[in-house]
PDB file of C-alpha atoms in Angstrom:
ATOM      1  CA  CYS J   1      -1.786  10.718  27.499  1.00 39.00           C
ATOM      2  CA  GLY J   2      -0.610   7.671  25.968  1.00 43.00           C
ATOM      3  CA  TYR J   3       0.301   7.345  22.233  1.00 45.00           C
ATOM      4  CA  TRP J   4      -3.260   6.119  21.653  1.00 43.00           C
ATOM      5  CA  ARG J   5      -4.220  10.137  21.784  1.00 46.00           C
ATOM      6  CA  ARG J   6      -2.281  10.911  18.681  1.00 51.00           C
ATOM      7  CA  PHE J   7      -5.518   9.400  16.214  1.00 58.00           C
ATOM      8  CA  GLU J   8      -9.021  10.175  15.691  1.00 79.00           C
ATOM      9  CA  MET J   9     -10.512   6.885  14.630  1.00 91.00           C
ATOM     10  CA  GLU J  10     -11.655   6.900  10.919  1.00 95.00           C
ATOM     11  CA  VAL J  11     -14.522   4.373  10.296  1.00 96.00           C
ATOM     12  CA  LEU J  12     -14.781   2.691   7.171  1.00 96.00           C
ATOM     13  CA  LYS J  13     -18.521   0.955   6.093  1.00 95.00           C
ATOM     14  CA  LEU J  14     -17.077  -2.600   4.510  1.00 95.00           C
ATOM     15  CA  ASN J  15     -20.222  -2.257   1.983  1.00 87.00           C
ATOM     16  CA  ARG J  16     -19.990  -4.747  -0.947  1.00 84.00           C
ATOM     17  CA  ASP J  17     -16.986  -3.544  -2.407  1.00 88.00           C
ATOM     18  CA  TYR J  18     -15.039  -3.435   0.660  1.00 92.00           C
ATOM     19  CA  SER J  19     -11.185  -4.057  -1.411  1.00 95.00           C
ATOM     20  CA  GLY J  20     -10.112  -0.846  -0.769  1.00 96.00           C
ATOM     21  CA  SER J  21     -10.810  -0.379   3.014  1.00 97.00           C
ATOM     22  CA  LEU J  22      -9.211  -4.097   3.701  1.00 98.00           C
ATOM     23  CA  ARG J  23      -5.996  -3.013   1.689  1.00 97.00           C
ATOM     24  CA  ARG J  24      -5.729   0.700   4.082  1.00 97.00           C
ATOM     25  CA  ALA J  25      -6.353  -0.891   7.254  1.00 98.00           C
ATOM     26  CA  SER J  26      -3.586  -3.902   6.414  1.00 98.00           C
ATOM     27  CA  GLY J  27      -1.424  -0.828   5.405  1.00 98.00           C
ATOM     28  CA  VAL J  28      -2.061   0.814   8.883  1.00 98.00           C
ATOM     29  CA  LEU J  29      -1.119  -2.663  10.382  1.00 98.00           C
ATOM     30  CA  LYS J  30       1.822  -2.873   8.308  1.00 98.00           C
ATOM     31  CA  ARG J  31       3.102   0.492   9.462  1.00 97.00           C
ATOM     32  CA  GLY J  32       3.080  -1.190  13.635  1.00 97.00           C
ATOM     33  CA  GLU J  33      -0.569   1.004  14.232  1.00 97.00           C
ATOM     34  CA  LEU J  34      -3.770  -0.687  15.293  1.00 98.00           C
ATOM     35  CA  VAL J  35      -7.136  -1.410  13.423  1.00 98.00           C
ATOM     36  CA  VAL J  36     -10.311  -2.757  14.719  1.00 98.00           C
ATOM     37  CA  TYR J  37     -12.240  -4.711  12.418  1.00 98.00           C
ATOM     38  CA  PRO J  38     -15.000  -7.043  12.477  1.00 97.00           C
ATOM     39  CA  THR J  39     -15.017 -11.356  13.173  1.00 96.00           C
ATOM     40  CA  ASP J  40     -17.521 -14.018  13.780  1.00 93.00           C
ATOM     41  CA  THR J  41     -18.205 -13.102  17.179  1.00 90.00           C
ATOM     42  CA  LEU J  42     -17.576  -9.802  18.129  1.00 94.00           C
ATOM     43  CA  TYR J  43     -15.352  -6.351  17.328  1.00 97.00           C
ATOM     44  CA  ALA J  44     -11.567  -6.991  17.970  1.00 97.00           C
ATOM     45  CA  LEU J  45      -8.687  -4.401  18.642  1.00 98.00           C
ATOM     46  CA  GLY J  46      -5.798  -5.488  15.617  1.00 98.00           C
ATOM     47  CA  GLY J  47      -2.402  -5.145  15.745  1.00 98.00           C
ATOM     48  CA  ASN J  48       0.759  -6.938  13.702  1.00 98.00           C
ATOM     49  CA  ALA J  49       1.452  -9.815  15.686  1.00 98.00           C
ATOM     50  CA  LEU J  50       4.673 -10.055  14.668  1.00 98.00           C
ATOM     51  CA  ASN J  51       5.447  -6.446  15.893  1.00 98.00           C
ATOM     52  CA  GLU J  52       6.131  -6.427  19.526  1.00 97.00           C
ATOM     53  CA  LYS J  53       5.368  -2.527  19.349  1.00 97.00           C
ATOM     54  CA  ALA J  54       2.352  -3.142  18.201  1.00 98.00           C
ATOM     55  CA  ALA J  55       1.647  -5.853  21.029  1.00 98.00           C
ATOM     56  CA  LEU J  56       2.654  -3.116  23.413  1.00 97.00           C
ATOM     57  CA  LYS J  57       0.413  -0.743  21.882  1.00 97.00           C
ATOM     58  CA  VAL J  58      -2.068  -3.076  22.428  1.00 98.00           C
ATOM     59  CA  TYR J  59      -1.547  -3.655  25.831  1.00 98.00           C
ATOM     60  CA  GLU J  60      -2.024  -0.102  26.428  1.00 97.00           C
ATOM     61  CA  ALA J  61      -5.118   1.015  24.853  1.00 96.00           C
ATOM     62  CA  LYS J  62      -7.014  -2.112  26.518  1.00 97.00           C
ATOM     63  CA  LYS J  63      -4.930  -1.523  29.907  1.00 96.00           C
ATOM     64  CA  ARG J  64      -4.524  -5.219  29.796  1.00 97.00           C
ATOM     65  CA  SER J  65      -2.041  -6.747  32.264  1.00 97.00           C
ATOM     66  CA  LEU J  66       1.089  -7.927  30.281  1.00 97.00           C
ATOM     67  CA  SER J  67       0.771 -11.037  31.960  1.00 97.00           C
ATOM     68  CA  LYS J  68      -1.981 -12.254  29.928  1.00 97.00           C
ATOM     69  CA  PRO J  69      -1.118 -13.239  26.818  1.00 98.00           C
ATOM     70  CA  LEU J  70      -2.632 -11.652  23.808  1.00 98.00           C
ATOM     71  CA  PRO J  71      -4.558 -14.198  21.263  1.00 98.00           C
ATOM     72  CA  ILE J  72      -4.011 -13.910  17.358  1.00 98.00           C
ATOM     73  CA  ALA J  73      -6.047 -14.869  14.057  1.00 98.00           C
ATOM     74  CA  VAL J  74      -4.690 -16.715  11.253  1.00 98.00           C
ATOM     75  CA  SER J  75      -6.017 -17.070   7.830  1.00 98.00           C
ATOM     76  CA  ASP J  76      -5.770 -20.581   7.466  1.00 97.00           C
ATOM     77  CA  LEU J  77      -4.420 -23.930   8.618  1.00 97.00           C
ATOM     78  CA  ARG J  78      -0.914 -23.035   6.535  1.00 97.00           C
ATOM     79  CA  MET J  79      -0.410 -20.127   8.679  1.00 98.00           C
ATOM     80  CA  MET J  80      -1.439 -21.589  11.806  1.00 98.00           C
ATOM     81  CA  GLU J  81       1.218 -24.397  11.412  1.00 97.00           C
ATOM     82  CA  LYS J  82       3.903 -21.894  10.708  1.00 98.00           C
ATOM     83  CA  TYR J  83       3.575 -19.823  14.047  1.00 98.00           C
ATOM     84  CA  ALA J  84       2.095 -23.087  16.614  1.00 98.00           C
ATOM     85  CA  HIS J  85       2.347 -26.614  16.572  1.00 97.00           C
ATOM     86  CA  LEU J  86      -0.525 -28.907  15.916  1.00 95.00           C
ATOM     87  CA  ASP J  87      -1.262 -32.190  17.425  1.00 93.00           C
ATOM     88  CA  ARG J  88      -3.718 -35.013  16.225  1.00 93.00           C
ATOM     89  CA  ASP J  89      -6.400 -34.061  18.305  1.00 93.00           C
ATOM     90  CA  ALA J  90      -5.981 -30.033  17.659  1.00 95.00           C
ATOM     91  CA  LYS J  91      -6.167 -30.811  13.786  1.00 95.00           C
ATOM     92  CA  THR J  92      -9.282 -32.692  14.273  1.00 94.00           C
ATOM     93  CA  LEU J  93     -10.850 -29.680  16.015  1.00 95.00           C
ATOM     94  CA  ALA J  94      -9.428 -27.390  13.500  1.00 96.00           C
ATOM     95  CA  ASP J  95     -10.915 -29.472  10.193  1.00 96.00           C
ATOM     96  CA  LYS J  96     -14.237 -30.054  11.413  1.00 95.00           C
ATOM     97  CA  TYR J  97     -14.905 -26.065  13.062  1.00 96.00           C
ATOM     98  CA  LEU J  98     -12.213 -23.484  11.533  1.00 97.00           C
ATOM     99  CA  PRO J  99     -12.827 -21.241  10.337  1.00 97.00           C
ATOM    100  CA  GLY J 100     -15.562 -20.732  13.229  1.00 95.00           C
ATOM    101  CA  ALA J 101     -16.009 -19.633  17.178  1.00 94.00           C
ATOM    102  CA  LEU J 102     -13.278 -21.664  18.363  1.00 96.00           C
ATOM    103  CA  THR J 103      -9.758 -20.589  19.671  1.00 97.00           C
ATOM    104  CA  LEU J 104      -7.462 -22.969  20.311  1.00 98.00           C
ATOM    105  CA  ILE J 105      -4.203 -23.164  22.994  1.00 98.00           C
ATOM    106  CA  LEU J 106      -1.308 -24.198  21.251  1.00 98.00           C
ATOM    107  CA  GLU J 107       3.006 -24.355  21.755  1.00 98.00           C
ATOM    108  CA  LYS J 108       3.876 -21.161  19.969  1.00 98.00           C
ATOM    109  CA  LYS J 109       6.584 -21.343  16.890  1.00 96.00           C
ATOM    110  CA  ASN J 110       8.245 -17.623  15.304  1.00 96.00           C
ATOM    111  CA  LEU J 111       6.347 -15.368  17.719  1.00 97.00           C
ATOM    112  CA  PRO J 112       7.588 -12.467  19.890  1.00 97.00           C
ATOM    113  CA  ALA J 113       8.140 -12.851  23.713  1.00 97.00           C
ATOM    114  CA  LEU J 114       6.290  -9.638  24.151  1.00 97.00           C
ATOM    115  CA  LEU J 115       2.527 -11.220  22.624  1.00 98.00           C
ATOM    116  CA  THR J 116       2.615 -14.382  24.618  1.00 97.00           C
ATOM    117  CA  SER J 117       3.735 -12.873  28.350  1.00 96.00           C
ATOM    118  CA  VAL J 118       6.643 -15.098  27.658  1.00 95.00           C
ATOM    119  CA  LEU J 119       4.922 -18.155  27.941  1.00 96.00           C
ATOM    120  CA  ASP J 120       5.994 -21.143  25.397  1.00 97.00           C
ATOM    121  CA  LYS J 121       2.130 -20.874  24.069  1.00 98.00           C
ATOM    122  CA  VAL J 122      -0.190 -19.266  21.907  1.00 98.00           C
ATOM    123  CA  ALA J 123      -4.101 -19.032  21.319  1.00 98.00           C
ATOM    124  CA  VAL J 124      -5.031 -18.620  18.062  1.00 98.00           C
ATOM    125  CA  ARG J 125      -8.040 -18.792  15.876  1.00 97.00           C
ATOM    126  CA  ILE J 126      -9.741 -18.661  12.283  1.00 98.00           C
ATOM    127  CA  PRO J 127     -12.383 -16.731  12.585  1.00 97.00           C
ATOM    128  CA  ALA J 128     -15.362 -17.240  10.119  1.00 96.00           C
ATOM    129  CA  ASN J 129     -15.631 -13.885   8.712  1.00 96.00           C
ATOM    130  CA  SER J 130     -14.467 -13.280   5.424  1.00 96.00           C
ATOM    131  CA  ALA J 131     -13.501  -9.260   5.840  1.00 97.00           C
ATOM    132  CA  ALA J 132     -11.626 -10.317   9.204  1.00 98.00           C
ATOM    133  CA  LEU J 133      -9.591 -13.216   6.691  1.00 98.00           C
ATOM    134  CA  GLU J 134      -8.849 -10.790   3.511  1.00 98.00           C
ATOM    135  CA  LEU J 135      -7.074  -8.393   6.039  1.00 98.00           C
ATOM    136  CA  VAL J 136      -4.912 -11.250   7.645  1.00 98.00           C
ATOM    137  CA  ARG J 137      -4.209 -12.689   3.740  1.00 98.00           C
ATOM    138  CA  LEU J 138      -3.505  -9.125   2.844  1.00 98.00           C
ATOM    139  CA  VAL J 139      -0.805  -8.308   6.454  1.00 98.00           C
ATOM    140  CA  GLY J 140       0.717 -11.790   5.559  1.00 98.00           C
ATOM    141  CA  GLY J 141       0.950 -13.074   8.985  1.00 98.00           C
ATOM    142  CA  PRO J 142      -0.697 -13.458  11.858  1.00 98.00           C
ATOM    143  CA  VAL J 143      -2.852 -10.538  13.531  1.00 98.00           C
ATOM    144  CA  ILE J 144      -3.660  -9.909  17.152  1.00 98.00           C
ATOM    145  CA  THR J 145      -7.448 -10.610  17.936  1.00 98.00           C
ATOM    146  CA  THR J 146      -8.433  -9.639  21.656  1.00 97.00           C
ATOM    147  CA  SER J 147     -11.813  -7.366  21.800  1.00 96.00           C
ATOM    148  CA  ALA J 148     -12.416  -4.124  21.192  1.00 97.00           C
ATOM    149  CA  ASN J 149     -12.775  -2.540  24.607  1.00 97.00           C
ATOM    150  CA  PHE J 150     -10.923  -2.062  27.714  1.00 97.00           C
ATOM    151  CA  THR J 151     -10.395  -5.089  29.988  1.00 95.00           C
ATOM    152  CA  GLY J 152     -13.016  -6.077  32.236  1.00 94.00           C
ATOM    153  CA  GLU J 153     -16.011  -3.980  29.799  1.00 95.00           C
ATOM    154  CA  PRO J 154     -18.210  -5.839  27.820  1.00 93.00           C
ATOM    155  CA  PRO J 155     -17.038  -6.815  24.596  1.00 93.00           C
ATOM    156  CA  PRO J 156     -18.185  -4.742  21.267  1.00 96.00           C
ATOM    157  CA  VAL J 157     -20.535  -6.418  19.091  1.00 96.00           C
ATOM    158  CA  SER J 158     -20.888  -2.798  16.820  1.00 97.00           C
ATOM    159  CA  ILE J 159     -18.641  -0.208  16.402  1.00 96.00           C
ATOM    160  CA  ALA J 160     -20.793   2.192  18.752  1.00 96.00           C
ATOM    161  CA  GLU J 161     -19.413   0.526  21.721  1.00 96.00           C
ATOM    162  CA  VAL J 162     -16.000   1.038  20.418  1.00 96.00           C
ATOM    163  CA  PRO J 163     -14.270   3.279  22.990  1.00 95.00           C
ATOM    164  CA  ARG J 164     -13.013   5.639  20.686  1.00 90.00           C
ATOM    165  CA  GLU J 165      -9.824   6.482  23.318  1.00 90.00           C
ATOM    166  CA  LEU J 166      -8.574   2.965  22.241  1.00 93.00           C
ATOM    167  CA  GLY J 167      -6.096   4.297  19.468  1.00 91.00           C
ATOM    168  CA  ALA J 168      -7.200   2.155  16.432  1.00 96.00           C
ATOM    169  CA  GLU J 169      -6.141   4.586  12.914  1.00 96.00           C
ATOM    170  CA  ILE J 170      -9.202   3.128  11.454  1.00 96.00           C
ATOM    171  CA  ALA J 171     -12.349   0.952  12.172  1.00 98.00           C
ATOM    172  CA  LEU J 172     -13.801  -1.835   9.947  1.00 98.00           C
ATOM    173  CA  ASP J 173     -17.877  -1.281  10.294  1.00 98.00           C
ATOM    174  CA  GLN J 174     -19.721  -4.289   9.345  1.00 96.00           C
ATOM    175  CA  GLY J 175     -22.802  -3.577  11.251  1.00 96.00           C
ATOM    176  CA  ASN J 176     -24.216  -5.254  14.593  1.00 96.00           C
ATOM    177  CA  LEU J 177     -22.622  -8.740  14.935  1.00 94.00           C
ATOM    178  CA  GLY J 178     -25.826  -9.967  16.661  1.00 86.00           C
ATOM    179  CA  GLU J 179     -25.123 -12.263  20.120  1.00 79.00           C
ATOM    180  CA  ARG J 180     -22.289 -11.357  22.312  1.00 79.00           C
ATOM    181  CA  VAL J 181     -21.029 -14.792  22.436  1.00 85.00           C
ATOM    182  CA  PRO J 182     -17.350 -15.514  22.519  1.00 88.00           C
ATOM    183  CA  SER J 183     -15.288 -18.527  20.930  1.00 92.00           C
ATOM    184  CA  THR J 184     -14.960 -21.543  22.831  1.00 95.00           C
ATOM    185  CA  ILE J 185     -11.097 -21.835  24.322  1.00 97.00           C
ATOM    186  CA  VAL J 186      -9.547 -25.669  24.326  1.00 97.00           C
ATOM    187  CA  ASP J 187      -5.878 -25.653  25.679  1.00 97.00           C
ATOM    188  CA  PHE J 188      -3.841 -28.513  23.676  1.00 96.00           C
ATOM    189  CA  THR J 189      -0.567 -27.568  25.322  1.00 96.00           C
ATOM    190  CA  GLY J 190      -1.182 -30.486  28.430  1.00 92.00           C
ATOM    191  CA  GLU J 191      -3.914 -32.893  28.282  1.00 90.00           C
ATOM    192  CA  PRO J 192      -6.834 -30.873  26.232  1.00 90.00           C
ATOM    193  CA  ARG J 193      -9.229 -29.118  28.256  1.00 93.00           C
ATOM    194  CA  ILE J 194     -12.002 -26.851  27.723  1.00 95.00           C
ATOM    195  CA  VAL J 195     -11.301 -24.077  28.844  1.00 96.00           C
ATOM    196  CA  ARG J 196     -13.930 -21.720  28.237  1.00 95.00           C
ATOM    197  CA  GLU J 197     -17.558 -23.110  26.316  1.00 94.00           C
ATOM    198  CA  GLY J 198     -18.678 -20.590  23.807  1.00 92.00           C
ATOM    199  CA  LYS J 199     -20.694 -21.056  21.013  1.00 90.00           C
ATOM    200  CA  ILE J 200     -19.157 -24.445  20.200  1.00 93.00           C
ATOM    201  CA  LYS J 201     -20.930 -26.673  23.479  1.00 94.00           C
ATOM    202  CA  ALA J 202     -18.196 -28.553  25.532  1.00 93.00           C
ATOM    203  CA  ASP J 203     -20.096 -31.859  24.391  1.00 94.00           C
ATOM    204  CA  GLU J 204     -19.260 -31.103  20.665  1.00 94.00           C
ATOM    205  CA  ILE J 205     -15.828 -31.401  21.639  1.00 93.00           C
ATOM    206  CA  LEU J 206     -15.512 -33.580  23.579  1.00 89.00           C
ATOM    207  CA  SER J 207     -17.570 -36.069  21.024  1.00 90.00           C
ATOM    208  CA  ALA J 208     -15.139 -34.782  18.341  1.00 89.00           C
ATOM    209  CA  VAL J 209     -11.326 -35.441  19.872  1.00 86.00           C
ATOM    210  CA  GLY J 210     -13.483 -38.568  21.906  1.00 70.00           C
TER     211      GLY J 210
END
């Protein structure tokens, strides 16, 4: 049995005033443990992105290969530029679509090797979800944002779909998040290219960056 079986996941409802729940969740992340939290596209499994032990826990919990880098969420462009290099085209897209369902693959800065599978790039986004953004702000740095499921299974849009065996200490429940449509991923580490078309369509991306 792995480390994740230590925890019985506590579900906290995000009602009108959820500041206390977010403070508790941020404390869990700062301790290097895992939290399930809502984004604008799905429920994510989060860990402190600057803590290699937390990143390893996410890999183990999801049964994810260490060769598959983990994406991160940041709260704003200022935090993004602290951990990734933004060129002109990437900044154009970020200004237009973030916060929102857009993930940018950028050259990384100041991030652990394990998080990015020893690669020199990172997938980063700013989710259009006020609870997620406030959680990242409270942590004070980037938070891992990978779907809260076992690798290969459908991403969850409700807490009921999140496997309890993932081992998150706390799950933040914001109800059903609706459509199961992922973010659009654009890679800017070479010639810009669309890796995955999601909520934002390819023609919109191409139009924005010429």
